[in-house]
Amino acid sequence: MTSPYIGRFAPTPSGLLHFGSLIAALASFLDARHAGGQWLLRIEDLDQTRSQADAERQILQALEDFGLEYDGTPVRQSERLELYRAQTERWLEQDLAYYCDCPRRALLEHGPVYPGTCSRRHLGARADHAVRVRVNDQPITCHDRLQPPLTQNLARELGDFIIRRRDGVYAYQLAVVLDDIDQGITDVVRGADLLDSTPRQVWLYQLLGQPTPGYLHVPLIMREDGEKLSKRLGSAPLQADQAPHTLWRALRALAQPIPTDLRGAPVAQQLDWAIAHWQPERLPATPHIMEHSLSD
Ligand SMILES: [Zn+2]
């Protein structure tokens, strides 16, 4: 018997939920419910300058409109800073992380790989220093239930990476890993835009001596011009009165063969079918799907 499934949806309240984010939420929900598992909600509002209370309220409303009921109480990253601070301190004490005061300009000159400038400088604690975690020169391979395995050598491709920015904001990589461990998440189902950051997260799991969750990265829907749907349709939030029709389109976008006679049916009825028949292996194993290839 493996551990019971615990999944989550973790939106950033920087804008309204649109069709692209609905697809990620729906895939995550269906995967959890099909497995008879829990589905938690976490608001990723670390970047307070971008976070909006309004957007959070509207995300919750959209989930309700689409029948995507979560378990328990939503968790907010802005209320969990102590968790991130304590772990950062531990790694600093163990010399697994260090302070960095490199100006942005110097980093840009060096290109994508941080050259380790501050690695042996032993800078003292300062609130306006960034904190970087040390990486090693070993390939890390991420396995995904849908996408092909992804291998990265962090030392060669990225260098020691930031877990706390110079403005004091904790990095997504750190928060997502600590939260997923803390909440007992067994399966991460999310948009393929986060595929590239997975090796960094797997590295943090290794440092923490924790098992990685299962991953399923859902393809992003792209427009013909190659632009992410979410950007272009950012001004077109989901409409509650269109929910049954939009849910139908979302299920088709996820390549689920929902019968025609459920088209426009109440969301609860469509979801019952979709939970029972969830087949993530039908999704294309690519990071993107073209919008024109979606049947309506
Ligand atoms: Zn530095």
CSV table of C-alpha atoms and ligand atoms in Angstrom, one decimal:
chain,number,residue,atom,x,y,z
A,1,MET,CA,0.0,0.0,0.0
A,2,THR,CA,1.5,3.3,-1.1
A,3,SER,CA,0.7,6.5,0.8
A,4,PRO,CA,-2.6,8.1,0.1
A,5,TYR,CA,-2.7,10.7,-2.7
A,6,ILE,CA,-2.5,14.3,-1.7
A,7,GLY,CA,-2.5,16.8,-4.5
A,8,ARG,CA,-2.8,20.6,-4.6
A,9,PHE,CA,-3.6,23.6,-6.8
A,10,ALA,CA,-1.3,26.6,-6.1
A,11,PRO,CA,-2.3,29.7,-8.0
A,12,THR,CA,-0.5,33.1,-7.8
A,13,PRO,CA,-3.0,35.8,-7.1
A,14,SER,CA,-1.5,38.2,-9.7
A,15,GLY,CA,-4.5,38.1,-12.0
A,16,LEU,CA,-7.8,36.4,-12.6
A,17,LEU,CA,-8.1,32.7,-13.4
A,18,HIS,CA,-8.3,32.3,-17.2
A,19,PHE,CA,-8.8,29.3,-19.5
A,20,GLY,CA,-5.1,28.3,-19.3
A,21,SER,CA,-5.0,28.1,-15.5
A,22,LEU,CA,-8.4,26.4,-15.4
A,23,ILE,CA,-6.8,23.5,-17.4
A,24,ALA,CA,-4.0,23.1,-14.9
A,25,ALA,CA,-6.5,23.3,-12.0
A,26,LEU,CA,-8.8,20.8,-13.6
A,27,ALA,CA,-6.1,18.3,-14.4
A,28,SER,CA,-4.8,18.5,-10.8
A,29,PHE,CA,-8.3,18.1,-9.4
A,30,LEU,CA,-9.2,15.2,-11.6
A,31,ASP,CA,-6.0,13.4,-10.9
A,32,ALA,CA,-6.5,13.7,-7.1
A,33,ARG,CA,-10.2,12.8,-7.2
A,34,HIS,CA,-9.7,9.9,-9.6
A,35,ALA,CA,-7.2,8.5,-7.1
A,36,GLY,CA,-9.6,9.0,-4.2
A,37,GLY,CA,-7.2,11.5,-2.8
A,38,GLN,CA,-7.3,15.0,-1.2
A,39,TRP,CA,-6.9,18.2,-3.2
A,40,LEU,CA,-5.5,21.2,-1.3
A,41,LEU,CA,-5.4,24.8,-2.2
A,42,ARG,CA,-2.4,27.0,-1.6
A,43,ILE,CA,-2.2,30.7,-2.5
A,44,GLU,CA,1.3,31.5,-3.7
A,45,ASP,CA,1.4,35.2,-2.6
A,46,LEU,CA,5.1,35.5,-1.7
A,47,ASP,CA,5.5,38.5,-4.0
A,48,GLN,CA,3.3,40.9,-2.1
A,49,THR,CA,3.8,43.6,-4.6
A,50,ARG,CA,2.1,41.5,-7.2
A,51,SER,CA,-0.5,39.9,-5.0
A,52,GLN,CA,-4.0,41.2,-4.9
A,53,ALA,CA,-6.7,40.4,-2.4
A,54,ASP,CA,-9.3,40.8,-5.1
A,55,ALA,CA,-7.6,38.3,-7.4
A,56,GLU,CA,-7.5,35.8,-4.6
A,57,ARG,CA,-11.2,36.2,-3.9
A,58,GLN,CA,-12.0,35.8,-7.6
A,59,ILE,CA,-9.9,32.7,-7.9
A,60,LEU,CA,-11.8,31.1,-5.1
A,61,GLN,CA,-15.1,32.1,-6.7
A,62,ALA,CA,-14.0,30.7,-10.1
A,63,LEU,CA,-13.1,27.3,-8.4
A,64,GLU,CA,-16.6,27.3,-6.9
A,65,ASP,CA,-18.3,28.2,-10.2
A,66,PHE,CA,-16.5,25.3,-11.8
A,67,GLY,CA,-17.3,22.8,-9.0
A,68,LEU,CA,-13.6,22.4,-8.1
A,69,GLU,CA,-14.0,21.8,-4.4
A,70,TYR,CA,-10.8,21.7,-2.4
A,71,ASP,CA,-10.2,20.0,1.0
A,72,GLY,CA,-9.5,21.9,4.2
A,73,THR,CA,-8.6,25.6,4.5
A,74,PRO,CA,-6.6,27.4,1.8
A,75,VAL,CA,-3.0,28.1,2.9
A,76,ARG,CA,-1.2,31.3,2.1
A,77,GLN,CA,2.5,31.5,1.6
A,78,SER,CA,2.6,35.0,3.0
A,79,GLU,CA,1.6,33.5,6.4
A,80,ARG,CA,4.4,30.9,6.3
A,81,LEU,CA,7.5,33.0,6.1
A,82,GLU,CA,8.9,31.6,9.3
A,83,LEU,CA,9.1,28.1,7.7
A,84,TYR,CA,11.2,29.5,4.8
A,85,ARG,CA,13.3,31.7,7.1
A,86,ALA,CA,14.2,28.8,9.5
A,87,GLN,CA,15.3,26.5,6.7
A,88,THR,CA,17.3,29.3,5.0
A,89,GLU,CA,19.1,29.9,8.4
A,90,ARG,CA,19.8,26.1,8.8
A,91,TRP,CA,21.4,25.9,5.4
A,92,LEU,CA,23.5,29.1,6.0
A,93,GLU,CA,24.7,27.6,9.3
A,94,GLN,CA,25.6,24.3,7.6
A,95,ASP,CA,27.4,26.3,4.8
A,96,LEU,CA,25.0,24.7,2.3
A,97,ALA,CA,23.9,28.3,1.4
A,98,TYR,CA,25.7,31.6,1.5
A,99,TYR,CA,25.0,35.3,1.2
A,100,CYS,CA,25.5,37.1,-2.2
A,101,ASP,CA,25.7,40.8,-2.8
A,102,CYS,CA,26.5,40.7,-6.6
A,103,PRO,CA,24.8,43.6,-8.3
A,104,ARG,CA,22.4,42.7,-11.0
A,105,ARG,CA,24.6,44.2,-13.7
A,106,ALA,CA,27.5,41.9,-12.8
A,107,LEU,CA,25.2,38.9,-13.0
A,108,LEU,CA,23.9,39.9,-16.4
A,109,GLU,CA,27.5,40.1,-17.7
A,110,HIS,CA,28.2,36.6,-16.6
A,111,GLY,CA,25.3,35.1,-18.5
A,112,PRO,CA,23.0,32.4,-17.3
A,113,VAL,CA,25.4,30.5,-15.0
A,114,TYR,CA,26.2,32.1,-11.7
A,115,PRO,CA,30.1,31.9,-11.4
A,116,GLY,CA,30.2,31.5,-7.7
A,117,THR,CA,31.6,34.9,-7.0
A,118,CYS,CA,30.4,35.0,-3.4
A,119,SER,CA,30.8,31.3,-2.8
A,120,ARG,CA,34.0,31.6,-0.6
A,121,ARG,CA,33.6,35.3,0.5
A,122,HIS,CA,31.8,34.3,3.7
A,123,LEU,CA,29.7,37.5,3.7
A,124,GLY,CA,28.0,38.2,7.0
A,125,ALA,CA,24.2,38.3,7.5
A,126,ARG,CA,22.5,41.2,6.0
A,127,ALA,CA,18.8,41.7,5.1
A,128,ASP,CA,19.6,43.2,1.7
A,129,HIS,CA,21.9,40.3,0.7
A,130,ALA,CA,20.5,37.5,-1.5
A,131,VAL,CA,20.9,33.9,-0.3
A,132,ARG,CA,22.1,31.2,-2.7
A,133,VAL,CA,22.0,27.5,-2.1
A,134,ARG,CA,25.1,25.5,-3.3
A,135,VAL,CA,24.5,22.9,-6.1
A,136,ASN,CA,26.8,20.1,-7.2
A,137,ASP,CA,28.2,19.0,-10.5
A,138,GLN,CA,26.0,15.9,-10.9
A,139,PRO,CA,23.1,15.4,-13.4
A,140,ILE,CA,19.7,15.5,-11.9
A,141,THR,CA,17.0,13.6,-13.8
A,142,CYS,CA,13.3,14.5,-13.2
A,143,HIS,CA,10.7,11.9,-14.1
A,144,ASP,CA,7.3,12.9,-15.2
A,145,ARG,CA,4.2,10.8,-15.7
A,146,LEU,CA,3.6,12.5,-19.1
A,147,GLN,CA,6.7,14.4,-20.3
A,148,PRO,CA,10.0,12.8,-21.3
A,149,PRO,CA,12.6,12.7,-18.5
A,150,LEU,CA,14.5,16.0,-18.0
A,151,THR,CA,18.1,16.0,-17.0
A,152,GLN,CA,20.0,19.0,-15.8
A,153,ASN,CA,23.4,19.6,-14.3
A,154,LEU,CA,22.8,22.5,-12.1
A,155,ALA,CA,26.4,23.5,-11.6
A,156,ARG,CA,27.1,23.7,-15.3
A,157,GLU,CA,23.7,25.0,-16.5
A,158,LEU,CA,22.7,27.4,-13.7
A,159,GLY,CA,25.2,27.6,-10.8
A,160,ASP,CA,24.3,28.2,-7.1
A,161,PHE,CA,20.8,29.6,-7.2
A,162,ILE,CA,18.9,32.1,-5.2
A,163,ILE,CA,16.5,31.0,-2.4
A,164,ARG,CA,16.0,34.5,-1.0
A,165,ARG,CA,16.2,37.6,-3.1
A,166,ARG,CA,17.9,40.8,-2.2
A,167,ASP,CA,14.6,42.4,-1.5
A,168,GLY,CA,14.0,39.7,1.1
A,169,VAL,CA,11.4,37.8,-0.9
A,170,TYR,CA,11.9,34.0,-0.7
A,171,ALA,CA,12.2,32.3,-4.0
A,172,TYR,CA,9.5,30.2,-5.5
A,173,GLN,CA,11.8,27.1,-5.6
A,174,LEU,CA,12.3,27.2,-1.8
A,175,ALA,CA,8.7,27.9,-0.8
A,176,VAL,CA,7.1,25.4,-3.1
A,177,VAL,CA,9.4,22.5,-1.9
A,178,LEU,CA,9.0,23.4,1.8
A,179,ASP,CA,5.2,23.8,1.4
A,180,ASP,CA,4.7,20.6,-0.5
A,181,ILE,CA,6.7,18.7,2.1
A,182,ASP,CA,4.9,20.4,5.0
A,183,GLN,CA,1.5,19.6,3.4
A,184,GLY,CA,2.4,16.0,2.6
A,185,ILE,CA,1.9,16.5,-1.1
A,186,THR,CA,2.4,13.2,-3.0
A,187,ASP,CA,1.6,14.4,-6.5
A,188,VAL,CA,2.3,17.7,-8.2
A,189,VAL,CA,0.1,18.3,-11.3
A,190,ARG,CA,0.8,21.7,-12.8
A,191,GLY,CA,1.5,23.6,-16.0
A,192,ALA,CA,4.5,22.7,-18.2
A,193,ASP,CA,5.9,26.3,-17.8
A,194,LEU,CA,7.3,25.0,-14.4
A,195,LEU,CA,9.0,22.0,-16.0
A,196,ASP,CA,12.4,23.8,-16.2
A,197,SER,CA,12.4,24.7,-12.6
A,198,THR,CA,11.8,21.1,-11.4
A,199,PRO,CA,15.5,20.0,-11.3
A,200,ARG,CA,16.2,22.8,-8.8
A,201,GLN,CA,13.3,21.6,-6.7
A,202,VAL,CA,14.5,18.0,-6.9
A,203,TRP,CA,17.9,19.2,-5.7
A,204,LEU,CA,16.3,20.9,-2.6
A,205,TYR,CA,14.4,17.6,-1.8
A,206,GLN,CA,17.8,15.9,-1.9
A,207,LEU,CA,19.4,18.4,0.4
A,208,LEU,CA,16.4,17.9,2.8
A,209,GLY,CA,16.6,14.1,2.5
A,210,GLN,CA,13.0,13.9,1.5
A,211,PRO,CA,11.4,11.9,-1.4
A,212,THR,CA,10.3,13.9,-4.4
A,213,PRO,CA,6.6,13.9,-5.2
A,214,GLY,CA,5.2,12.4,-8.5
A,215,TYR,CA,5.1,15.0,-11.3
A,216,LEU,CA,2.7,15.5,-14.1
A,217,HIS,CA,3.3,18.6,-16.2
A,218,VAL,CA,0.2,19.5,-18.3
A,219,PRO,CA,0.9,21.1,-21.7
A,220,LEU,CA,0.3,24.8,-22.0
A,221,ILE,CA,-2.1,26.0,-24.7
A,222,MET,CA,-0.4,28.2,-27.2
A,223,ARG,CA,-1.9,30.5,-29.8
A,224,GLU,CA,-0.8,30.1,-33.4
A,225,ASP,CA,1.7,33.0,-33.0
A,226,GLY,CA,3.4,31.0,-30.3
A,227,GLU,CA,2.2,33.2,-27.5
A,228,LYS,CA,1.0,31.6,-24.3
A,229,LEU,CA,-2.8,31.7,-24.1
A,230,SER,CA,-2.7,33.0,-20.6
A,231,LYS,CA,-1.0,36.3,-21.5
A,232,ARG,CA,-3.3,37.1,-24.4
A,233,LEU,CA,-6.5,36.2,-22.6
A,234,GLY,CA,-5.4,37.8,-19.3
A,235,SER,CA,-8.2,40.3,-19.8
A,236,ALA,CA,-10.8,37.6,-20.4
A,237,PRO,CA,-11.4,36.0,-17.0
A,238,LEU,CA,-13.7,33.0,-16.8
A,239,GLN,CA,-17.4,33.8,-16.8
A,240,ALA,CA,-19.6,32.0,-14.2
A,241,ASP,CA,-22.6,31.9,-16.5
A,242,GLN,CA,-20.4,30.2,-19.2
A,243,ALA,CA,-19.0,27.6,-16.8
A,244,PRO,CA,-20.7,24.5,-18.2
A,245,HIS,CA,-19.6,25.3,-21.8
A,246,THR,CA,-16.1,26.4,-20.7
A,247,LEU,CA,-15.7,23.2,-18.6
A,248,TRP,CA,-16.6,21.1,-21.6
A,249,ARG,CA,-13.9,22.9,-23.7
A,250,ALA,CA,-11.4,22.4,-20.9
A,251,LEU,CA,-12.0,18.7,-20.8
A,252,ARG,CA,-11.6,18.5,-24.5
A,253,ALA,CA,-8.4,20.5,-24.3
A,254,LEU,CA,-7.2,17.9,-21.8
A,255,ALA,CA,-8.0,15.3,-24.5
A,256,GLN,CA,-10.7,13.6,-22.3
A,257,PRO,CA,-13.3,12.0,-24.6
A,258,ILE,CA,-16.4,13.4,-22.7
A,259,PRO,CA,-19.5,12.3,-24.5
A,260,THR,CA,-21.3,14.8,-26.7
A,261,ASP,CA,-24.6,14.5,-24.7
A,262,LEU,CA,-22.8,16.0,-21.7
A,263,ARG,CA,-22.0,19.2,-23.6
A,264,GLY,CA,-23.4,22.1,-21.6
A,265,ALA,CA,-24.6,19.8,-18.8
A,266,PRO,CA,-24.3,21.1,-15.2
A,267,VAL,CA,-20.6,21.2,-14.1
A,268,ALA,CA,-21.2,18.6,-11.3
A,269,GLN,CA,-22.5,16.1,-13.9
A,270,GLN,CA,-19.5,16.7,-16.2
A,271,LEU,CA,-17.1,16.4,-13.3
A,272,ASP,CA,-18.6,13.2,-12.2
A,273,TRP,CA,-17.9,11.7,-15.6
A,274,ALA,CA,-14.5,13.2,-15.8
A,275,ILE,CA,-13.4,11.9,-12.4
A,276,ALA,CA,-14.5,8.4,-13.2
A,277,HIS,CA,-12.9,8.4,-16.7
A,278,TRP,CA,-9.7,10.5,-16.1
A,279,GLN,CA,-7.0,9.4,-18.5
A,280,PRO,CA,-4.0,11.7,-18.2
A,281,GLU,CA,-2.0,9.5,-20.6
A,282,ARG,CA,-4.3,10.9,-23.4
A,283,LEU,CA,-2.6,14.3,-23.0
A,284,PRO,CA,0.2,14.9,-25.6
A,285,ALA,CA,3.7,14.5,-24.1
A,286,THR,CA,4.8,18.0,-25.2
A,287,PRO,CA,5.1,21.2,-23.3
A,288,HIS,CA,2.6,23.0,-25.6
A,289,ILE,CA,-0.6,22.3,-27.5
A,290,MET,CA,-1.6,24.7,-30.3
A,291,GLU,CA,-5.0,26.3,-29.7
A,292,HIS,CA,-6.2,25.5,-33.3
A,293,SER,CA,-5.7,21.8,-32.7
A,294,LEU,CA,-8.3,21.9,-29.9
A,295,SER,CA,-11.8,20.7,-30.9
A,296,ASP,CA,-14.6,22.9,-29.8
B,1,ZN,ZN,27.4,36.9,-5.5
